[in-house]
Amino acid sequence: MKYLTLFLQLVFLISCKSSDKKVDFKGVWIDKQVLESKGTIENDPTQFPLVLIEDDLADSLLIYFDSNNKYRVPTEFAYESYFVHVDKNTEYFLIPDIDKEELVFSNLKDKVFRRFVRVDSPLSRNDILDSNFRLEHFMQTLN
């Protein structure tokens, strides 16, 4: 309950300072740190460098951890944010930062925050699930 209250306060603060713009979640999102470091990934089980959101109000997301770990995870959409269930014990949040046009990944339990930016790419679910897909190669195709 404590974490839900903190989350709702965060959503309230973001919504108060933002305009009436709506967030378009659809697309390929990459962890900002990974993008800036040209694909280097920390060895952290909660770190995932890429998220594919195929539709607005999607009930699941495709999360790429590494070449061997790619999962469709169930989500719930509420308060203009996604509640993501990567594992059974922890609920994660993808909260929009409308002014910066980024998604903020939050695990309030462990106080983890990461920022994702959308990249202009026609990357599809089948591309990511392909056994030959590598984040490093994909990063080289980005401008």
mmCIF file of C-alpha atoms in Angstrom:
data_model
loop_
_atom_site.group_PDB
_atom_site.id
_atom_site.type_symbol
_atom_site.label_atom_id
_atom_site.label_comp_id
_atom_site.label_asym_id
_atom_site.label_seq_id
_atom_site.Cartn_x
_atom_site.Cartn_y
_atom_site.Cartn_z
ATOM 1 C CA MET A 1 0.000 0.000 0.000
ATOM 2 C CA LYS A 2 2.860 2.330 0.829
ATOM 3 C CA TYR A 3 4.347 1.840 -2.661
ATOM 4 C CA LEU A 4 1.010 2.365 -4.343
ATOM 5 C CA THR A 5 0.629 5.666 -2.483
ATOM 6 C CA LEU A 6 4.126 6.742 -3.556
ATOM 7 C CA PHE A 7 3.354 5.769 -7.134
ATOM 8 C CA LEU A 8 0.079 7.681 -7.156
ATOM 9 C CA GLN A 9 1.851 10.741 -5.752
ATOM 10 C CA LEU A 10 4.447 10.480 -8.529
ATOM 11 C CA VAL A 11 1.728 10.196 -11.181
ATOM 12 C CA PHE A 12 -0.108 13.160 -9.637
ATOM 13 C CA LEU A 13 3.022 15.323 -9.664
ATOM 14 C CA ILE A 14 3.798 14.414 -13.265
ATOM 15 C CA SER A 15 0.239 15.099 -14.359
ATOM 16 C CA CYS A 16 0.101 18.441 -12.547
ATOM 17 C CA LYS A 17 3.155 19.861 -14.267
ATOM 18 C CA SER A 18 2.333 18.470 -17.702
ATOM 19 C CA SER A 19 0.010 19.779 -20.330
ATOM 20 C CA ASP A 20 -2.945 18.018 -21.906
ATOM 21 C CA LYS A 21 -0.631 16.097 -24.222
ATOM 22 C CA LYS A 22 -1.316 12.393 -24.476
ATOM 23 C CA VAL A 23 1.484 9.879 -24.540
ATOM 24 C CA ASP A 24 1.879 7.654 -27.563
ATOM 25 C CA PHE A 25 3.402 4.541 -26.045
ATOM 26 C CA LYS A 26 3.515 2.563 -29.275
ATOM 27 C CA GLY A 27 7.029 1.844 -30.540
ATOM 28 C CA VAL A 28 10.521 0.690 -29.648
ATOM 29 C CA TRP A 29 11.918 2.085 -26.399
ATOM 30 C CA ILE A 30 15.565 1.782 -25.356
ATOM 31 C CA ASP A 31 17.112 2.384 -21.956
ATOM 32 C CA LYS A 32 18.718 5.812 -22.189
ATOM 33 C CA GLN A 33 21.918 4.656 -20.460
ATOM 34 C CA VAL A 34 22.270 1.748 -22.886
ATOM 35 C CA LEU A 35 21.700 4.073 -25.836
ATOM 36 C CA GLU A 36 24.317 6.533 -24.581
ATOM 37 C CA SER A 37 26.845 3.755 -23.933
ATOM 38 C CA LYS A 38 26.229 2.212 -27.376
ATOM 39 C CA GLY A 39 24.730 -1.044 -26.104
ATOM 40 C CA THR A 40 26.652 -1.864 -22.927
ATOM 41 C CA ILE A 41 24.406 -3.697 -20.475
ATOM 42 C CA GLU A 42 24.950 -3.980 -16.731
ATOM 43 C CA ASN A 43 24.673 -7.423 -15.178
ATOM 44 C CA ASP A 44 21.451 -6.692 -13.316
ATOM 45 C CA PRO A 45 18.424 -9.012 -13.405
ATOM 46 C CA THR A 46 16.013 -6.069 -13.434
ATOM 47 C CA GLN A 47 17.887 -4.339 -16.254
ATOM 48 C CA PHE A 48 16.269 -4.702 -19.621
ATOM 49 C CA PRO A 49 17.539 -2.495 -22.411
ATOM 50 C CA LEU A 50 14.646 -2.689 -24.867
ATOM 51 C CA VAL A 51 10.851 -2.626 -24.699
ATOM 52 C CA LEU A 52 8.460 -3.010 -27.607
ATOM 53 C CA ILE A 53 4.945 -1.680 -27.165
ATOM 54 C CA GLU A 54 2.932 -2.809 -30.158
ATOM 55 C CA ASP A 55 -0.382 -1.081 -29.489
ATOM 56 C CA ASP A 56 -1.768 1.722 -27.391
ATOM 57 C CA LEU A 57 -3.335 0.310 -24.215
ATOM 58 C CA ALA A 58 -1.553 -2.999 -24.825
ATOM 59 C CA ASP A 59 -2.224 -5.828 -22.374
ATOM 60 C CA SER A 60 1.330 -7.126 -22.765
ATOM 61 C CA LEU A 61 4.764 -5.820 -23.704
ATOM 62 C CA LEU A 62 7.772 -7.498 -25.268
ATOM 63 C CA ILE A 63 10.827 -7.043 -23.078
ATOM 64 C CA TYR A 64 14.315 -7.876 -24.287
ATOM 65 C CA PHE A 65 16.810 -8.676 -21.535
ATOM 66 C CA ASP A 66 19.496 -10.270 -23.701
ATOM 67 C CA SER A 67 19.750 -12.557 -26.735
ATOM 68 C CA ASN A 68 18.584 -15.556 -24.673
ATOM 69 C CA ASN A 69 15.898 -13.817 -22.619
ATOM 70 C CA LYS A 70 13.026 -12.158 -24.443
ATOM 71 C CA TYR A 71 9.594 -12.212 -22.852
ATOM 72 C CA ARG A 72 6.076 -11.055 -23.466
ATOM 73 C CA VAL A 73 4.953 -9.869 -20.075
ATOM 74 C CA PRO A 74 1.405 -9.062 -18.970
ATOM 75 C CA THR A 75 0.618 -5.447 -18.221
ATOM 76 C CA GLU A 76 -2.213 -3.353 -16.935
ATOM 77 C CA PHE A 77 -2.796 0.160 -18.202
ATOM 78 C CA ALA A 78 -4.059 2.686 -15.648
ATOM 79 C CA TYR A 79 -3.401 6.315 -14.742
ATOM 80 C CA GLU A 80 -1.694 6.842 -18.146
ATOM 81 C CA SER A 81 0.966 4.311 -17.082
ATOM 82 C CA TYR A 82 1.756 0.634 -17.498
ATOM 83 C CA PHE A 83 1.946 -1.739 -14.534
ATOM 84 C CA VAL A 84 4.340 -4.458 -15.672
ATOM 85 C CA HIS A 85 4.613 -7.882 -14.068
ATOM 86 C CA VAL A 86 8.114 -9.098 -14.937
ATOM 87 C CA ASP A 87 8.156 -11.597 -12.081
ATOM 88 C CA LYS A 88 5.635 -12.908 -9.557
ATOM 89 C CA ASN A 89 6.870 -10.851 -6.640
ATOM 90 C CA THR A 90 7.403 -7.388 -8.027
ATOM 91 C CA GLU A 91 5.309 -4.937 -9.961
ATOM 92 C CA TYR A 92 7.148 -2.434 -12.105
ATOM 93 C CA PHE A 93 5.861 0.776 -13.627
ATOM 94 C CA LEU A 94 6.414 2.508 -16.944
ATOM 95 C CA ILE A 95 5.403 6.095 -16.298
ATOM 96 C CA PRO A 96 5.475 8.755 -19.024
ATOM 97 C CA ASP A 97 7.533 11.898 -18.681
ATOM 98 C CA ILE A 98 5.571 13.946 -21.194
ATOM 99 C CA ASP A 99 7.878 16.962 -21.219
ATOM 100 C CA LYS A 100 10.975 14.892 -22.033
ATOM 101 C CA GLU A 101 9.051 12.362 -24.184
ATOM 102 C CA GLU A 102 10.522 9.497 -22.191
ATOM 103 C CA LEU A 103 9.237 6.561 -20.185
ATOM 104 C CA VAL A 104 10.423 6.201 -16.621
ATOM 105 C CA PHE A 105 10.837 2.614 -15.453
ATOM 106 C CA SER A 106 10.269 2.351 -11.745
ATOM 107 C CA ASN A 107 10.585 -0.422 -9.240
ATOM 108 C CA LEU A 108 9.487 1.340 -6.083
ATOM 109 C CA LYS A 109 10.297 -1.676 -3.919
ATOM 110 C CA ASP A 110 14.023 -1.451 -4.695
ATOM 111 C CA LYS A 111 13.976 2.266 -5.535
ATOM 112 C CA VAL A 112 15.177 1.599 -9.086
ATOM 113 C CA PHE A 113 14.508 4.217 -11.759
ATOM 114 C CA ARG A 114 15.562 4.132 -15.398
ATOM 115 C CA ARG A 115 14.621 6.252 -18.390
ATOM 116 C CA PHE A 116 13.646 4.934 -21.807
ATOM 117 C CA VAL A 117 13.599 6.891 -25.047
ATOM 118 C CA ARG A 118 11.703 5.980 -28.181
ATOM 119 C CA VAL A 119 13.812 5.231 -31.228
ATOM 120 C CA ASP A 120 12.622 5.551 -34.785
ATOM 121 C CA SER A 121 12.716 1.950 -35.965
ATOM 122 C CA PRO A 122 10.378 -0.443 -37.762
ATOM 123 C CA LEU A 123 11.530 -3.229 -35.423
ATOM 124 C CA SER A 124 8.741 -5.774 -34.900
ATOM 125 C CA ARG A 125 8.017 -8.524 -32.402
ATOM 126 C CA ASN A 126 9.179 -11.165 -34.889
ATOM 127 C CA ASP A 127 12.473 -9.292 -35.413
ATOM 128 C CA ILE A 128 13.192 -9.239 -31.682
ATOM 129 C CA LEU A 129 12.149 -12.857 -31.138
ATOM 130 C CA ASP A 130 14.360 -14.005 -34.022
ATOM 131 C CA SER A 131 17.263 -16.045 -32.634
ATOM 132 C CA ASN A 132 19.701 -13.922 -34.677
ATOM 133 C CA PHE A 133 18.600 -10.598 -33.159
ATOM 134 C CA ARG A 134 21.359 -8.911 -31.163
ATOM 135 C CA LEU A 135 21.016 -5.585 -29.413
ATOM 136 C CA GLU A 136 24.563 -4.585 -30.399
ATOM 137 C CA HIS A 137 23.776 -5.000 -34.105
ATOM 138 C CA PHE A 138 20.495 -3.138 -33.727
ATOM 139 C CA MET A 139 22.230 -0.252 -31.936
ATOM 140 C CA GLN A 140 24.588 0.154 -34.907
ATOM 141 C CA THR A 141 21.600 0.779 -37.205
ATOM 142 C CA LEU A 142 20.384 3.726 -35.118
ATOM 143 C CA ASN A 143 21.448 7.270 -35.963
#
